[in-house]
Structures are given as C-alpha cells and as structure tokens.
mmCIF file with all atom_site columns, C-alpha atoms in Angstrom:
data_model
loop_
_atom_site.group_PDB
_atom_site.id
_atom_site.type_symbol
_atom_site.label_atom_id
_atom_site.label_alt_id
_atom_site.label_comp_id
_atom_site.label_asym_id
_atom_site.label_entity_id
_atom_site.label_seq_id
_atom_site.pdbx_PDB_ins_code
_atom_site.Cartn_x
_atom_site.Cartn_y
_atom_site.Cartn_z
_atom_site.occupancy
_atom_site.B_iso_or_equiv
_atom_site.pdbx_formal_charge
_atom_site.auth_seq_id
_atom_site.auth_comp_id
_atom_site.auth_asym_id
_atom_site.auth_atom_id
_atom_site.pdbx_PDB_model_num
ATOM 1   C CA . LEU A 1 1   ? 242.163 6.647   117.313 1.00 95.00 ? 1   LEU A CA 1
ATOM 2   C CA . ILE A 1 2   ? 242.822 3.305   119.061 1.00 96.00 ? 2   ILE A CA 1
ATOM 3   C CA . PRO A 1 3   ? 245.932 4.519   120.944 1.00 97.00 ? 3   PRO A CA 1
ATOM 4   C CA . THR A 1 4   ? 243.992 7.595   122.104 1.00 97.00 ? 4   THR A CA 1
ATOM 5   C CA . VAL A 1 5   ? 241.031 5.542   123.321 1.00 97.00 ? 5   VAL A CA 1
ATOM 6   C CA . ALA A 1 6   ? 243.319 2.992   125.011 1.00 97.00 ? 6   ALA A CA 1
ATOM 7   C CA . SER A 1 7   ? 245.105 5.781   126.865 1.00 97.00 ? 7   SER A CA 1
ATOM 8   C CA . ARG A 1 8   ? 241.978 7.694   127.813 1.00 97.00 ? 8   ARG A CA 1
ATOM 9   C CA . TYR A 1 9   ? 240.217 4.630   129.228 1.00 97.00 ? 9   TYR A CA 1
ATOM 10  C CA . SER A 1 10  ? 243.318 2.856   130.592 1.00 97.00 ? 10  SER A CA 1
ATOM 11  C CA . LEU A 1 11  ? 242.890 -0.139  128.283 1.00 97.00 ? 11  LEU A CA 1
ATOM 12  C CA . SER A 1 12  ? 245.928 -2.398  128.249 1.00 95.00 ? 12  SER A CA 1
ATOM 13  C CA . THR A 1 13  ? 244.813 -4.329  125.163 1.00 96.00 ? 13  THR A CA 1
ATOM 14  C CA . VAL A 1 14  ? 242.521 -3.492  122.248 1.00 97.00 ? 14  VAL A CA 1
ATOM 15  C CA . ALA A 1 15  ? 241.835 -5.989  119.467 1.00 98.00 ? 15  ALA A CA 1
ATOM 16  C CA . GLY A 1 16  ? 239.628 -6.259  116.422 1.00 96.00 ? 16  GLY A CA 1
ATOM 17  C CA . THR A 1 17  ? 239.441 -7.260  112.781 1.00 96.00 ? 17  THR A CA 1
ATOM 18  C CA . HIS A 1 18  ? 239.246 -5.752  109.327 1.00 95.00 ? 18  HIS A CA 1
ATOM 19  C CA . ARG A 1 19  ? 237.038 -7.761  106.960 1.00 92.00 ? 19  ARG A CA 1
ATOM 20  C CA . SER A 1 20  ? 236.470 -7.702  103.217 1.00 89.00 ? 20  SER A CA 1
ATOM 21  C CA . ILE A 1 21  ? 233.549 -9.544  101.649 1.00 90.00 ? 21  ILE A CA 1
ATOM 22  C CA . HIS A 1 22  ? 233.994 -10.774 98.100  1.00 91.00 ? 22  HIS A CA 1
ATOM 23  C CA . ASP A 1 23  ? 231.333 -11.601 95.498  1.00 89.00 ? 23  ASP A CA 1
ATOM 24  C CA . ASP A 1 24  ? 232.150 -15.333 95.496  1.00 89.00 ? 24  ASP A CA 1
ATOM 25  C CA . ASN A 1 25  ? 231.123 -15.923 99.163  1.00 82.00 ? 25  ASN A CA 1
ATOM 26  C CA . ARG A 1 26  ? 234.749 -15.627 100.279 1.00 87.00 ? 26  ARG A CA 1
ATOM 27  C CA . HIS A 1 27  ? 235.844 -13.281 102.998 1.00 89.00 ? 27  HIS A CA 1
ATOM 28  C CA . SER A 1 28  ? 239.238 -11.863 103.862 1.00 91.00 ? 28  SER A CA 1
ATOM 29  C CA . LEU A 1 29  ? 240.057 -11.204 107.496 1.00 92.00 ? 29  LEU A CA 1
ATOM 30  C CA . ARG A 1 30  ? 243.002 -9.463  109.129 1.00 97.00 ? 30  ARG A CA 1
ATOM 31  C CA . GLY A 1 31  ? 243.222 -9.226  112.898 1.00 97.00 ? 31  GLY A CA 1
ATOM 32  C CA . TYR A 1 32  ? 244.935 -6.548  114.917 1.00 98.00 ? 32  TYR A CA 1
ATOM 33  C CA . ILE A 1 33  ? 245.933 -6.086  118.516 1.00 98.00 ? 33  ILE A CA 1
ATOM 34  C CA . PHE A 1 34  ? 247.153 -2.928  120.222 1.00 98.00 ? 34  PHE A CA 1
ATOM 35  C CA . LYS A 1 35  ? 249.180 -3.649  123.341 1.00 97.00 ? 35  LYS A CA 1
ATOM 36  C CA . SER A 1 36  ? 252.063 -1.899  125.110 1.00 94.00 ? 36  SER A CA 1
ATOM 37  C CA . GLY A 1 37  ? 251.762 1.042   122.746 1.00 95.00 ? 37  GLY A CA 1
ATOM 38  C CA . ARG A 1 38  ? 252.255 -1.050  119.579 1.00 97.00 ? 38  ARG A CA 1
ATOM 39  C CA . PHE A 1 39  ? 250.112 -2.662  116.926 1.00 98.00 ? 39  PHE A CA 1
ATOM 40  C CA . ALA A 1 40  ? 250.526 -6.238  115.713 1.00 98.00 ? 40  ALA A CA 1
ATOM 41  C CA . TYR A 1 41  ? 248.600 -7.625  112.741 1.00 98.00 ? 41  TYR A CA 1
ATOM 42  C CA . SER A 1 42  ? 247.791 -11.111 111.538 1.00 96.00 ? 42  SER A CA 1
ATOM 43  C CA . GLU A 1 43  ? 248.288 -12.083 107.945 1.00 94.00 ? 43  GLU A CA 1
ATOM 44  C CA . THR A 1 44  ? 245.202 -11.566 105.807 1.00 94.00 ? 44  THR A CA 1
ATOM 45  C CA . LEU A 1 45  ? 243.296 -14.845 105.673 1.00 90.00 ? 45  LEU A CA 1
ATOM 46  C CA . SER A 1 46  ? 240.911 -15.574 102.785 1.00 86.00 ? 46  SER A CA 1
ATOM 47  C CA . PHE A 1 47  ? 238.321 -18.322 103.044 1.00 84.00 ? 47  PHE A CA 1
ATOM 48  C CA . PRO A 1 48  ? 234.820 -19.435 102.000 1.00 84.00 ? 48  PRO A CA 1
ATOM 49  C CA . VAL A 1 49  ? 232.073 -18.787 104.536 1.00 82.00 ? 49  VAL A CA 1
ATOM 50  C CA . LEU A 1 50  ? 229.498 -21.313 105.714 1.00 76.00 ? 50  LEU A CA 1
ATOM 51  C CA . ASP A 1 51  ? 228.163 -19.219 108.616 1.00 75.00 ? 51  ASP A CA 1
ATOM 52  C CA . ARG A 1 52  ? 229.400 -15.900 110.054 1.00 72.00 ? 52  ARG A CA 1
ATOM 53  C CA . VAL A 1 53  ? 227.583 -16.220 113.367 1.00 73.00 ? 53  VAL A CA 1
ATOM 54  C CA . GLY A 1 54  ? 230.051 -16.748 116.205 1.00 74.00 ? 54  GLY A CA 1
ATOM 55  C CA . ALA A 1 55  ? 233.180 -15.736 114.291 1.00 83.00 ? 55  ALA A CA 1
ATOM 56  C CA . GLY A 1 56  ? 233.673 -12.615 116.410 1.00 85.00 ? 56  GLY A CA 1
ATOM 57  C CA . ASP A 1 57  ? 233.294 -14.704 119.553 1.00 89.00 ? 57  ASP A CA 1
ATOM 58  C CA . ALA A 1 58  ? 235.925 -17.100 118.239 1.00 90.00 ? 58  ALA A CA 1
ATOM 59  C CA . TYR A 1 59  ? 238.280 -14.205 117.483 1.00 94.00 ? 59  TYR A CA 1
ATOM 60  C CA . ALA A 1 60  ? 237.751 -12.725 120.964 1.00 94.00 ? 60  ALA A CA 1
ATOM 61  C CA . SER A 1 61  ? 238.275 -16.156 122.526 1.00 94.00 ? 61  SER A CA 1
ATOM 62  C CA . GLY A 1 62  ? 241.548 -16.457 120.613 1.00 95.00 ? 62  GLY A CA 1
ATOM 63  C CA . ILE A 1 63  ? 242.701 -13.087 121.963 1.00 97.00 ? 63  ILE A CA 1
ATOM 64  C CA . ILE A 1 64  ? 241.764 -14.089 125.516 1.00 96.00 ? 64  ILE A CA 1
ATOM 65  C CA . HIS A 1 65  ? 243.473 -17.473 125.103 1.00 96.00 ? 65  HIS A CA 1
ATOM 66  C CA . GLY A 1 66  ? 246.667 -15.803 123.880 1.00 97.00 ? 66  GLY A CA 1
ATOM 67  C CA . GLU A 1 67  ? 246.631 -13.342 126.755 1.00 96.00 ? 67  GLU A CA 1
ATOM 68  C CA . LEU A 1 68  ? 246.080 -16.069 129.357 1.00 97.00 ? 68  LEU A CA 1
ATOM 69  C CA . GLU A 1 69  ? 248.782 -18.280 127.835 1.00 96.00 ? 69  GLU A CA 1
ATOM 70  C CA . GLY A 1 70  ? 251.275 -15.411 127.749 1.00 97.00 ? 70  GLY A CA 1
ATOM 71  C CA . PHE A 1 71  ? 251.690 -15.432 123.962 1.00 97.00 ? 71  PHE A CA 1
ATOM 72  C CA . ASP A 1 72  ? 253.450 -12.431 122.471 1.00 97.00 ? 72  ASP A CA 1
ATOM 73  C CA . PRO A 1 73  ? 251.029 -10.043 120.699 1.00 98.00 ? 73  PRO A CA 1
ATOM 74  C CA . GLN A 1 74  ? 251.988 -11.263 117.207 1.00 97.00 ? 74  GLN A CA 1
ATOM 75  C CA . HIS A 1 75  ? 251.255 -14.894 118.083 1.00 96.00 ? 75  HIS A CA 1
ATOM 76  C CA . THR A 1 76  ? 248.072 -13.906 119.934 1.00 97.00 ? 76  THR A CA 1
ATOM 77  C CA . VAL A 1 77  ? 246.617 -12.032 116.962 1.00 98.00 ? 77  VAL A CA 1
ATOM 78  C CA . ALA A 1 78  ? 247.591 -14.799 114.525 1.00 96.00 ? 78  ALA A CA 1
ATOM 79  C CA . PHE A 1 79  ? 245.980 -17.411 116.794 1.00 96.00 ? 79  PHE A CA 1
ATOM 80  C CA . ALA A 1 80  ? 242.813 -15.312 117.144 1.00 96.00 ? 80  ALA A CA 1
ATOM 81  C CA . ALA A 1 81  ? 242.489 -14.712 113.402 1.00 94.00 ? 81  ALA A CA 1
ATOM 82  C CA . ALA A 1 82  ? 242.872 -18.436 112.698 1.00 93.00 ? 82  ALA A CA 1
ATOM 83  C CA . ALA A 1 83  ? 240.233 -19.223 115.339 1.00 92.00 ? 83  ALA A CA 1
ATOM 84  C CA . GLY A 1 84  ? 237.899 -16.673 113.764 1.00 91.00 ? 84  GLY A CA 1
ATOM 85  C CA . MET A 1 85  ? 238.476 -18.141 110.322 1.00 90.00 ? 85  MET A CA 1
ATOM 86  C CA . LEU A 1 86  ? 237.704 -21.665 111.542 1.00 88.00 ? 86  LEU A CA 1
ATOM 87  C CA . ALA A 1 87  ? 234.445 -20.460 113.095 1.00 85.00 ? 87  ALA A CA 1
ATOM 88  C CA . HIS A 1 88  ? 233.280 -19.500 109.594 1.00 81.00 ? 88  HIS A CA 1
ATOM 89  C CA . THR A 1 89  ? 233.473 -23.170 108.578 1.00 79.00 ? 89  THR A CA 1
ATOM 90  C CA . VAL A 1 90  ? 230.739 -24.440 110.927 1.00 71.00 ? 90  VAL A CA 1
ATOM 91  C CA . GLU A 1 91  ? 227.097 -23.575 111.461 1.00 71.00 ? 91  GLU A CA 1
ATOM 92  C CA . GLY A 1 92  ? 226.026 -22.028 114.720 1.00 64.00 ? 92  GLY A CA 1
ATOM 93  C CA . ASP A 1 93  ? 227.312 -19.506 117.165 1.00 65.00 ? 93  ASP A CA 1
ATOM 94  C CA . SER A 1 94  ? 229.670 -21.595 119.295 1.00 67.00 ? 94  SER A CA 1
ATOM 95  C CA . PRO A 1 95  ? 233.350 -21.755 118.329 1.00 64.00 ? 95  PRO A CA 1
ATOM 96  C CA . LEU A 1 96  ? 234.133 -25.460 118.003 1.00 72.00 ? 96  LEU A CA 1
ATOM 97  C CA . ALA A 1 97  ? 237.773 -25.504 116.893 1.00 76.00 ? 97  ALA A CA 1
ATOM 98  C CA . SER A 1 98  ? 240.231 -27.030 119.300 1.00 78.00 ? 98  SER A CA 1
ATOM 99  C CA . GLU A 1 99  ? 243.538 -25.416 120.152 1.00 82.00 ? 99  GLU A CA 1
ATOM 100 C CA . GLN A 1 100 ? 245.259 -28.080 118.039 1.00 84.00 ? 100 GLN A CA 1
ATOM 101 C CA . GLU A 1 101 ? 243.097 -27.246 115.016 1.00 84.00 ? 101 GLU A CA 1
ATOM 102 C CA . VAL A 1 102 ? 243.958 -23.548 115.341 1.00 84.00 ? 102 VAL A CA 1
ATOM 103 C CA . ILE A 1 103 ? 247.658 -24.384 115.688 1.00 86.00 ? 103 ILE A CA 1
ATOM 104 C CA . GLY A 1 104 ? 247.326 -26.619 112.624 1.00 80.00 ? 104 GLY A CA 1
ATOM 105 C CA . VAL A 1 105 ? 246.121 -23.635 110.599 1.00 80.00 ? 105 VAL A CA 1
ATOM 106 C CA . LEU A 1 106 ? 248.983 -21.498 111.919 1.00 84.00 ? 106 LEU A CA 1
ATOM 107 C CA . THR A 1 107 ? 251.629 -24.057 111.046 1.00 82.00 ? 107 THR A CA 1
ATOM 108 C CA . GLY A 1 108 ? 250.136 -24.978 107.684 1.00 75.00 ? 108 GLY A CA 1
ATOM 109 C CA . ALA A 1 109 ? 249.508 -28.553 108.821 1.00 60.00 ? 109 ALA A CA 1
ATOM 110 C CA . VAL A 1 110 ? 245.772 -28.148 108.150 1.00 58.00 ? 110 VAL A CA 1
ATOM 111 C CA . LYS A 1 111 ? 245.140 -27.833 104.421 1.00 52.00 ? 111 LYS A CA 1
ATOM 112 C CA . ASP A 1 112 ? 241.421 -28.647 104.388 1.00 51.00 ? 112 ASP A CA 1
ATOM 113 C CA . ILE A 1 113 ? 238.904 -28.472 107.215 1.00 54.00 ? 113 ILE A CA 1
ATOM 114 C CA . MET A 1 114 ? 237.230 -31.781 108.028 1.00 50.00 ? 114 MET A CA 1
ATOM 115 C CA . ARG A 1 115 ? 233.949 -31.539 109.955 1.00 51.00 ? 115 ARG A CA 1
#
C-alpha cells in the first residue's frame, strides 16, 4: 500500500513505525522508511516506557534530521527509531535527546539512560 500511495501522491519519502506493547510496560518499536522505491527498516528496539507522549514527534524529527543531513535511508531510520525510543524515557511531549545521545544509542556507547 505504501508504494502505491507514495506514487499516487508524489511522495518522495514515507516513514512510520510498528509498535508492540508488552504486559511488563515494555514496548518494542521498529521504524521503516520508504524512499527511492525501497524500504529500509531499523532494528527492533525494546525498552521500558516512562511516557509515550512525544515519541512520534521524536521519531519524525529523527527522520527529518536524517533527510536534512543527507544520511542514507538505513541510517536515517535507525537514527529516528533511537530518537523515538529515547523520548519514551522522559516525561512530557518535547523530545529532549541530543544528537550525541541518539548516536550513543546507535553505537552502543549508551548502556543506561541518565536523566
């Protein structure tokens, strides 16, 4: 459906997430991006949730950041998913993670979130 909609409405990029909610207040999130006729997916991230509000904004901001920085689609979707995950670790609707914090998640340098 996404390739059809992208073609019909001349959308160059379409992005979103697939989420699973578990009984133990953990969520799993996998991002996707459709660009240049191809899909790219992030790894599935699993994490405890403090507050869901603003996580979609953080994901969208990560996609926009990747596009503006010229990241390839795979890096863009990974960056966006990590940004979305970090937004679940703070209360409120404003994404607060810095670019360095998101990169830390991507590289494995961040093992525990300190707020």
